[in-house]
Short mmCIF file of C-alpha atoms and ligand atoms in Angstrom, two decimals:
data_model
loop_
_atom_site.label_atom_id
_atom_site.label_comp_id
_atom_site.label_asym_id
_atom_site.label_seq_id
_atom_site.Cartn_x
_atom_site.Cartn_y
_atom_site.Cartn_z
CA MET A 1 -113.77 90.96 -7.20
CA ILE A 2 -114.61 87.47 -8.41
CA ASP A 3 -114.97 86.94 -12.16
CA GLN A 4 -117.40 84.57 -13.88
CA TYR A 5 -114.86 81.72 -13.58
CA GLN A 6 -114.46 82.22 -9.82
CA ARG A 7 -111.02 83.83 -10.03
CA ASN A 8 -110.25 86.56 -7.52
CA ILE A 9 -109.02 89.57 -9.51
CA ASP A 10 -106.91 91.69 -7.16
CA TYR A 11 -103.90 92.75 -9.26
CA LEU A 12 -103.96 95.72 -11.65
CA ARG A 13 -101.14 96.43 -14.11
CA ILE A 14 -101.08 99.94 -15.56
CA SER A 15 -99.14 100.91 -18.66
CA ILE A 16 -98.65 104.66 -18.12
CA THR A 17 -96.98 105.40 -21.46
CA ASP A 18 -96.38 103.75 -24.82
CA LYS A 19 -93.05 105.60 -25.16
CA CYS A 20 -89.68 104.03 -24.50
CA ASN A 21 -86.05 105.09 -24.58
CA MET A 22 -85.00 101.67 -25.91
CA ARG A 23 -85.98 99.57 -28.91
CA CYS A 24 -85.56 95.97 -27.73
CA PHE A 25 -85.64 93.99 -30.95
CA TYR A 26 -88.25 91.50 -29.69
CA CYS A 27 -90.57 94.22 -28.36
CA MET A 28 -90.49 97.31 -30.63
CA PRO A 29 -89.78 97.98 -34.27
CA GLU A 30 -86.45 99.73 -34.94
CA ASN A 31 -88.15 103.05 -35.74
CA GLY A 32 -90.41 102.85 -32.71
CA VAL A 33 -94.19 102.99 -32.81
CA ASN A 34 -96.72 105.73 -33.51
CA HIS A 35 -97.12 107.38 -30.15
CA LEU A 36 -100.37 108.35 -28.56
CA GLU A 37 -100.98 112.09 -28.51
CA HIS A 38 -100.80 113.81 -25.14
CA ASP A 39 -104.56 114.42 -24.92
CA LYS A 40 -105.21 110.73 -25.63
CA ILE A 41 -103.42 109.48 -22.50
CA LEU A 42 -104.85 109.33 -19.01
CA SER A 43 -103.74 112.18 -16.74
CA PRO A 44 -102.20 111.32 -13.33
CA GLU A 45 -105.40 112.58 -11.65
CA HIS A 46 -107.60 110.40 -13.82
CA ILE A 47 -105.37 107.36 -13.17
CA LYS A 48 -105.83 108.09 -9.44
CA GLU A 49 -109.60 108.16 -9.82
CA ILE A 50 -109.57 104.91 -11.82
CA VAL A 51 -107.35 103.11 -9.30
CA GLU A 52 -109.63 104.30 -6.48
CA ALA A 53 -112.52 102.69 -8.36
CA PHE A 54 -110.53 99.47 -8.87
CA ALA A 55 -109.54 99.47 -5.18
CA SER A 56 -113.18 99.77 -4.15
CA LEU A 57 -113.77 96.55 -6.11
CA GLY A 58 -110.97 94.61 -4.43
CA ILE A 59 -107.76 95.45 -6.29
CA LYS A 60 -104.93 95.28 -3.73
CA LYS A 61 -101.77 95.27 -5.79
CA VAL A 62 -100.79 97.66 -8.60
CA ARG A 63 -97.83 97.45 -10.96
CA ILE A 64 -96.75 100.43 -13.09
CA THR A 65 -95.26 99.58 -16.45
CA GLY A 66 -94.97 101.03 -19.98
CA GLY A 67 -93.39 101.37 -22.59
CA GLU A 68 -90.78 102.61 -20.20
CA PRO A 69 -92.63 104.09 -17.20
CA LEU A 70 -89.72 106.29 -16.17
CA VAL A 71 -89.92 108.35 -19.38
CA ARG A 72 -93.48 109.44 -18.52
CA ASN A 73 -93.77 112.97 -17.16
CA GLY A 74 -95.66 112.69 -13.91
CA VAL A 75 -94.56 109.14 -13.09
CA ILE A 76 -93.73 110.16 -9.53
CA ASP A 77 -97.10 111.90 -9.03
CA ILE A 78 -98.82 108.78 -10.33
CA CYS A 79 -96.90 106.58 -7.86
CA ARG A 80 -97.57 108.97 -4.99
CA TYR A 81 -101.29 109.06 -5.74
CA ILE A 82 -101.63 105.29 -6.05
CA SER A 83 -99.62 104.34 -2.99
CA ALA A 84 -101.88 106.60 -0.87
CA ILE A 85 -105.11 104.96 -2.02
CA LYS A 86 -106.99 103.05 0.67
CA GLY A 87 -106.95 99.33 -0.07
CA ILE A 88 -103.81 99.36 -2.21
CA GLU A 89 -101.38 97.21 -0.25
CA GLU A 90 -98.52 97.06 -2.70
CA LEU A 91 -97.28 99.31 -5.50
CA CYS A 92 -94.58 97.89 -7.78
CA LEU A 93 -92.91 99.06 -10.97
CA THR A 94 -91.33 97.33 -13.97
CA THR A 95 -88.53 99.19 -15.73
CA ASN A 96 -85.63 98.67 -18.11
CA GLY A 97 -83.48 100.21 -15.36
CA SER A 98 -81.77 102.80 -17.53
CA LEU A 99 -83.14 105.80 -15.59
CA LEU A 100 -82.95 104.41 -12.06
CA ASP A 101 -79.89 106.53 -11.30
CA LYS A 102 -82.20 109.56 -11.51
CA TYR A 103 -85.43 108.02 -10.19
CA ALA A 104 -84.64 105.35 -7.56
CA THR A 105 -84.86 107.69 -4.56
CA LEU A 106 -87.96 109.44 -5.87
CA LEU A 107 -89.68 106.10 -6.48
CA LYS A 108 -88.84 104.90 -3.00
CA ASP A 109 -90.17 108.14 -1.47
CA SER A 110 -93.35 107.96 -3.54
CA GLY A 111 -94.33 104.61 -2.05
CA VAL A 112 -93.10 102.07 -4.63
CA LYS A 113 -92.36 98.90 -2.69
CA ARG A 114 -90.74 96.64 -5.26
CA LEU A 115 -88.98 96.84 -8.61
CA ASN A 116 -88.72 94.40 -11.49
CA ILE A 117 -85.84 95.25 -13.78
CA SER A 118 -85.53 93.81 -17.28
CA LEU A 119 -82.07 92.52 -18.11
CA ASP A 120 -81.64 89.94 -20.85
CA THR A 121 -77.86 89.79 -21.11
CA LEU A 122 -74.73 90.69 -19.17
CA ASP A 123 -72.68 91.21 -22.29
CA GLU A 124 -72.26 94.91 -23.06
CA LYS A 125 -72.15 94.49 -26.84
CA LYS A 126 -75.07 92.09 -26.90
CA TYR A 127 -77.06 94.42 -24.64
CA ARG A 128 -76.52 97.28 -27.06
CA LEU A 129 -77.54 95.05 -29.96
CA MET A 130 -80.63 93.54 -28.32
CA SER A 131 -81.93 96.86 -26.97
CA ARG A 132 -80.77 98.74 -30.09
CA GLY A 133 -78.57 101.22 -28.30
CA GLY A 134 -79.04 100.64 -24.56
CA ASP A 135 -76.12 100.98 -22.15
CA LEU A 136 -75.65 97.93 -19.91
CA ASN A 137 -73.47 99.81 -17.43
CA LYS A 138 -76.17 102.40 -16.86
CA VAL A 139 -78.61 99.62 -16.00
CA LEU A 140 -76.15 97.84 -13.69
CA ASN A 141 -75.45 101.14 -11.97
CA GLY A 142 -79.22 101.75 -11.69
CA ILE A 143 -79.70 98.37 -9.99
CA LYS A 144 -76.98 99.21 -7.50
CA ILE A 145 -78.46 102.63 -6.75
CA ALA A 146 -81.91 101.09 -6.28
CA GLN A 147 -80.43 98.68 -3.74
CA ASP A 148 -78.54 101.48 -2.03
CA VAL A 149 -81.70 103.54 -1.55
CA GLY A 150 -83.38 100.57 0.11
CA PHE A 151 -85.23 98.54 -2.53
CA LYS A 152 -85.22 94.93 -1.42
CA ASP A 153 -86.43 91.86 -3.29
CA ILE A 154 -85.49 93.31 -6.69
CA LYS A 155 -86.38 90.88 -9.47
CA ILE A 156 -84.43 90.67 -12.69
CA ASN A 157 -86.59 89.63 -15.66
CA ALA A 158 -84.83 88.02 -18.60
CA VAL A 159 -86.67 87.02 -21.76
CA LEU A 160 -85.20 83.73 -22.92
CA ILE A 161 -84.22 83.93 -26.59
CA LYS A 162 -82.51 80.94 -28.19
CA GLY A 163 -79.33 81.95 -29.97
CA TYR A 164 -79.11 85.24 -28.06
CA ASN A 165 -79.01 84.62 -24.33
CA ASP A 166 -79.58 80.91 -23.72
CA ASP A 167 -75.80 80.61 -23.26
CA GLU A 168 -75.99 83.20 -20.46
CA VAL A 169 -78.40 81.47 -18.12
CA ASP A 170 -75.66 80.46 -15.67
CA ASN A 171 -74.09 83.91 -15.81
CA LEU A 172 -77.45 85.45 -15.00
CA PHE A 173 -77.93 82.97 -12.11
CA ASN A 174 -74.52 83.95 -10.74
CA PHE A 175 -75.11 87.65 -11.22
CA ALA A 176 -78.36 87.39 -9.26
CA SER A 177 -76.87 85.36 -6.44
CA LYS A 178 -73.76 87.57 -6.13
CA ASN A 179 -75.87 90.72 -5.94
CA GLY A 180 -78.71 89.57 -3.71
CA LEU A 181 -81.31 89.69 -6.50
CA LYS A 182 -84.07 87.33 -7.61
CA ILE A 183 -84.15 86.26 -11.21
CA ARG A 184 -86.95 85.19 -13.52
CA PHE A 185 -86.83 83.81 -17.02
CA ILE A 186 -89.76 84.63 -19.28
CA GLU A 187 -90.65 82.66 -22.38
CA LEU A 188 -90.60 84.68 -25.58
CA MET A 189 -94.18 85.35 -26.68
CA PRO A 190 -95.17 85.56 -30.36
CA ILE A 191 -96.54 89.10 -30.28
CA GLY A 192 -95.57 92.18 -32.33
CA PRO A 193 -92.00 91.99 -33.63
CA SER A 194 -91.60 88.60 -31.91
CA LYS A 195 -94.11 86.84 -34.14
CA GLU A 196 -91.39 86.04 -36.69
CA LEU A 197 -88.53 85.77 -34.20
CA PHE A 198 -90.51 83.24 -32.21
CA LYS A 199 -90.38 80.58 -34.95
CA GLU A 200 -86.61 80.14 -34.66
CA HIS A 201 -85.80 81.54 -31.24
CA TYR A 202 -88.41 80.32 -28.76
CA LEU A 203 -87.04 78.17 -25.96
CA SER A 204 -89.20 76.54 -23.33
CA THR A 205 -88.26 77.35 -19.74
CA ASP A 206 -88.53 73.58 -19.03
CA SER A 207 -85.21 73.11 -20.82
CA ILE A 208 -83.50 75.33 -18.21
CA ILE A 209 -85.20 73.62 -15.29
CA LYS A 210 -84.18 70.19 -16.60
CA SER A 211 -80.56 71.15 -17.18
CA HIS A 212 -80.18 72.65 -13.68
CA PRO A 213 -80.65 69.85 -11.13
CA GLN A 214 -79.72 72.23 -8.31
CA LEU A 215 -83.13 73.88 -8.75
CA GLU A 216 -85.64 72.77 -6.14
CA PHE A 217 -89.32 73.56 -6.67
CA LYS A 218 -90.63 76.05 -4.13
CA SER A 219 -93.98 77.49 -5.18
CA PHE A 220 -96.34 78.58 -7.94
CA ASP A 221 -98.01 81.97 -7.45
CA GLY A 222 -100.40 81.70 -10.39
CA VAL A 223 -97.95 83.06 -12.97
CA SER A 224 -94.41 82.27 -11.94
CA LEU A 225 -92.98 78.87 -11.04
CA THR A 226 -90.44 79.56 -8.33
CA TYR A 227 -87.40 77.39 -7.62
CA LEU A 228 -84.59 77.68 -5.11
CA ASP A 229 -81.03 77.26 -6.33
CA LYS A 230 -79.74 74.85 -3.65
CA ASN A 231 -76.14 75.90 -4.32
CA THR A 232 -76.63 79.60 -3.73
CA GLY A 233 -80.01 80.06 -2.06
CA THR A 234 -81.08 82.32 -4.93
CA GLU A 235 -84.70 82.39 -5.99
CA VAL A 236 -85.17 81.58 -9.67
CA GLY A 237 -88.56 82.04 -11.34
CA PHE A 238 -89.98 80.92 -14.65
CA ILE A 239 -92.89 82.49 -16.48
CA SER A 240 -94.05 80.08 -19.13
CA PRO A 241 -97.25 81.25 -20.83
CA LEU A 242 -96.74 78.83 -23.71
CA SER A 243 -95.43 75.70 -22.06
CA HIS A 244 -97.54 76.04 -18.88
CA SER A 245 -100.80 77.92 -19.20
CA PHE A 246 -101.70 79.59 -15.91
CA CYS A 247 -105.03 81.18 -16.85
CA GLY A 248 -107.03 79.23 -14.25
CA LEU A 249 -105.18 81.06 -11.47
CA CYS A 250 -104.85 84.46 -13.15
CA SER A 251 -105.61 87.37 -10.81
CA ARG A 252 -104.65 90.17 -13.22
CA ILE A 253 -106.35 92.92 -15.10
CA ARG A 254 -104.66 95.62 -17.18
CA LEU A 255 -105.15 99.30 -17.95
CA THR A 256 -103.47 100.95 -20.94
CA ALA A 257 -102.17 104.51 -21.17
CA ASP A 258 -105.07 105.46 -23.46
CA GLY A 259 -107.69 104.29 -20.98
CA MET A 260 -108.55 100.78 -22.17
CA ILE A 261 -109.09 97.96 -19.71
CA LYS A 262 -107.53 94.76 -21.02
CA PRO A 263 -108.97 91.86 -19.07
CA CYS A 264 -106.46 89.44 -20.65
CA LEU A 265 -103.01 90.05 -22.12
CA HIS A 266 -103.58 87.88 -25.18
CA SER A 267 -107.22 88.63 -25.94
CA PRO A 268 -108.50 91.28 -28.40
CA GLN A 269 -111.10 92.29 -25.80
CA GLU A 270 -110.73 95.90 -24.54
CA VAL A 271 -113.10 98.18 -22.63
CA ASN A 272 -112.82 101.93 -23.16
CA ILE A 273 -113.03 103.86 -19.88
CA PHE A 274 -111.21 106.99 -21.04
CA ASP A 275 -114.25 109.24 -20.66
CA LEU A 276 -115.85 107.52 -17.72
CA HIS A 277 -116.16 108.74 -14.14
CA GLY A 278 -118.16 107.95 -10.99
CA GLU A 279 -120.80 105.21 -11.17
CA GLU A 280 -120.30 104.73 -14.93
CA LEU A 281 -116.64 103.99 -14.33
CA ILE A 282 -117.36 101.49 -11.54
CA THR A 283 -119.97 99.70 -13.67
CA ALA A 284 -117.58 99.44 -16.64
CA ILE A 285 -114.80 98.02 -14.44
CA LYS A 286 -117.17 95.48 -12.87
CA GLU A 287 -118.31 94.33 -16.33
CA ALA A 288 -114.72 94.09 -17.61
CA ILE A 289 -113.62 91.99 -14.63
CA TYR A 290 -116.68 89.74 -14.76
CA HIS A 291 -116.16 89.04 -18.47
CA LYS A 292 -112.42 88.33 -18.23
CA PRO A 293 -111.80 85.53 -20.74
CA LYS A 294 -111.42 82.01 -19.39
CA GLN A 295 -107.99 81.55 -20.95
CA HIS A 296 -105.52 83.40 -23.13
CA ASN A 297 -105.45 83.13 -26.90
CA LEU A 298 -101.78 82.43 -27.27
CA ASN A 299 -100.26 79.64 -29.26
CA ASN A 300 -97.35 79.21 -31.63
CA ASP A 301 -99.22 81.21 -34.30
CA GLY A 302 -99.32 84.29 -32.13
CA SER A 303 -101.35 86.34 -29.71
CA LEU A 304 -104.85 87.64 -30.43
CA SER A 305 -104.07 90.91 -28.65
CA ILE A 306 -104.69 93.89 -30.91
CA ARG A 307 -101.81 95.82 -29.35
CA ASP A 308 -98.14 94.98 -28.99
CA MET A 309 -96.28 94.32 -25.77
CA SER A 310 -94.81 97.84 -25.66
CA LYS A 311 -98.37 99.22 -25.40
CA ILE A 312 -99.44 96.70 -22.77
CA GLY A 313 -96.40 96.52 -20.54
CA GLY A 314 -95.96 92.77 -20.17
N1 SAM B 401 -89.89 99.00 -20.44
C1 SAM B 401 -90.08 98.22 -19.28
C2 SAM B 401 -89.19 97.01 -19.25
O1 SAM B 401 -88.57 96.70 -20.28
O2 SAM B 401 -89.11 96.38 -18.21
C3 SAM B 401 -91.53 97.80 -19.06
C4 SAM B 401 -92.34 97.39 -20.27
S1 SAM B 401 -91.77 95.90 -21.08
C5 SAM B 401 -92.94 95.75 -22.39
C6 SAM B 401 -92.24 94.67 -19.90
C7 SAM B 401 -91.63 93.31 -20.09
O3 SAM B 401 -92.12 92.72 -21.28
C8 SAM B 401 -90.12 93.30 -20.21
O4 SAM B 401 -89.56 92.44 -19.23
C9 SAM B 401 -89.87 92.77 -21.59
O5 SAM B 401 -88.68 92.04 -21.66
C10 SAM B 401 -91.10 91.91 -21.79
N2 SAM B 401 -91.39 91.60 -23.20
C11 SAM B 401 -91.51 92.45 -24.24
N3 SAM B 401 -91.80 91.78 -25.38
C12 SAM B 401 -91.87 90.47 -25.05
C13 SAM B 401 -92.14 89.26 -25.78
N4 SAM B 401 -92.40 89.27 -27.07
N5 SAM B 401 -92.14 88.08 -25.09
C14 SAM B 401 -91.89 88.06 -23.75
N6 SAM B 401 -91.65 89.15 -23.01
C15 SAM B 401 -91.63 90.35 -23.65
FE1 SF4 B 402 -88.80 99.39 -24.15
FE2 SF4 B 402 -89.27 97.57 -22.26
FE3 SF4 B 402 -90.01 97.13 -24.82
FE4 SF4 B 402 -87.44 97.15 -24.24
S1 SF4 B 402 -88.94 95.70 -23.45
S2 SF4 B 402 -88.42 98.22 -25.98
S3 SF4 B 402 -87.32 98.63 -22.65
S4 SF4 B 402 -90.83 98.67 -23.48
#
């Protein structure tokens, strides 16, 4: 469906839970967040109905995210339902990778085509510190299992945080190229716990591009600038919401676990569809897409989103 600024909205991102088994210091407070009660989150069947409605309006690609999507009971049912919906051409999932040992095969069998796996550091101690308790080896093992069960084109997402992992950029490049993975660096966004962190630890992705002359520009898909590492043939992406605004080409719309449509990641605007079905649901989705804001409200002072990243899913 085309919005009022002539953008074709065909990509839906669904946060299926606000729960997570990690506490990444830039994403969640140490003690976690107040979780939504069970009866306040969309059931797998309702998510199916909502995605069917979105698909009838032109959504072709869906990404499942969280919190951590693999801690949600019913994640496999949700994937199975969505991948079977007419019009949905691609179902993807973003995960911290810690539960892929258990879920990789099930995800593959339920129709998930591609995985993005978050990995900010290759240093075991730093990983534990940054994720407040996560186990790097479990994630590395999960990546390997996902490849073994047939996931291709796996993308590693690393949030670039000055003073934490900017010294690991080359290691992450090498890790990706050695293991047949793609890698993307994401600029730290001043949202939730990152509002304060941002002041001292933001680093523009331009600094990486400039200091790596082997990177050759390949494409821009509306969100990610993609380069090819001429030395290794590895694809390296950069998502730069602060240094390069990409709102004019945005094709995304978001749905939260508690049934809110978020037309823009960094806008306070939300549309409640929790109790809607049938024609009412379709009308609400149409309105939400049409009124998607022209550009995001993100600058060095922070995001205008009324919910944190862990309740949106990135
Ligand atoms: N738990 C899953 C994971 O970590 O991949 C999915 C949800 S997580 C919120 C999605 C992505 O958002 C992750 O890649 C995470 O690193 C990123 N993220 C969280 N807070 C961020 C921030 N303040 N700035 C930039 N990216 C952030
Ligand atoms: Fe959890 Fe993902 Fe946020 Fe880390 S980035 S705390 S894994 S939701």
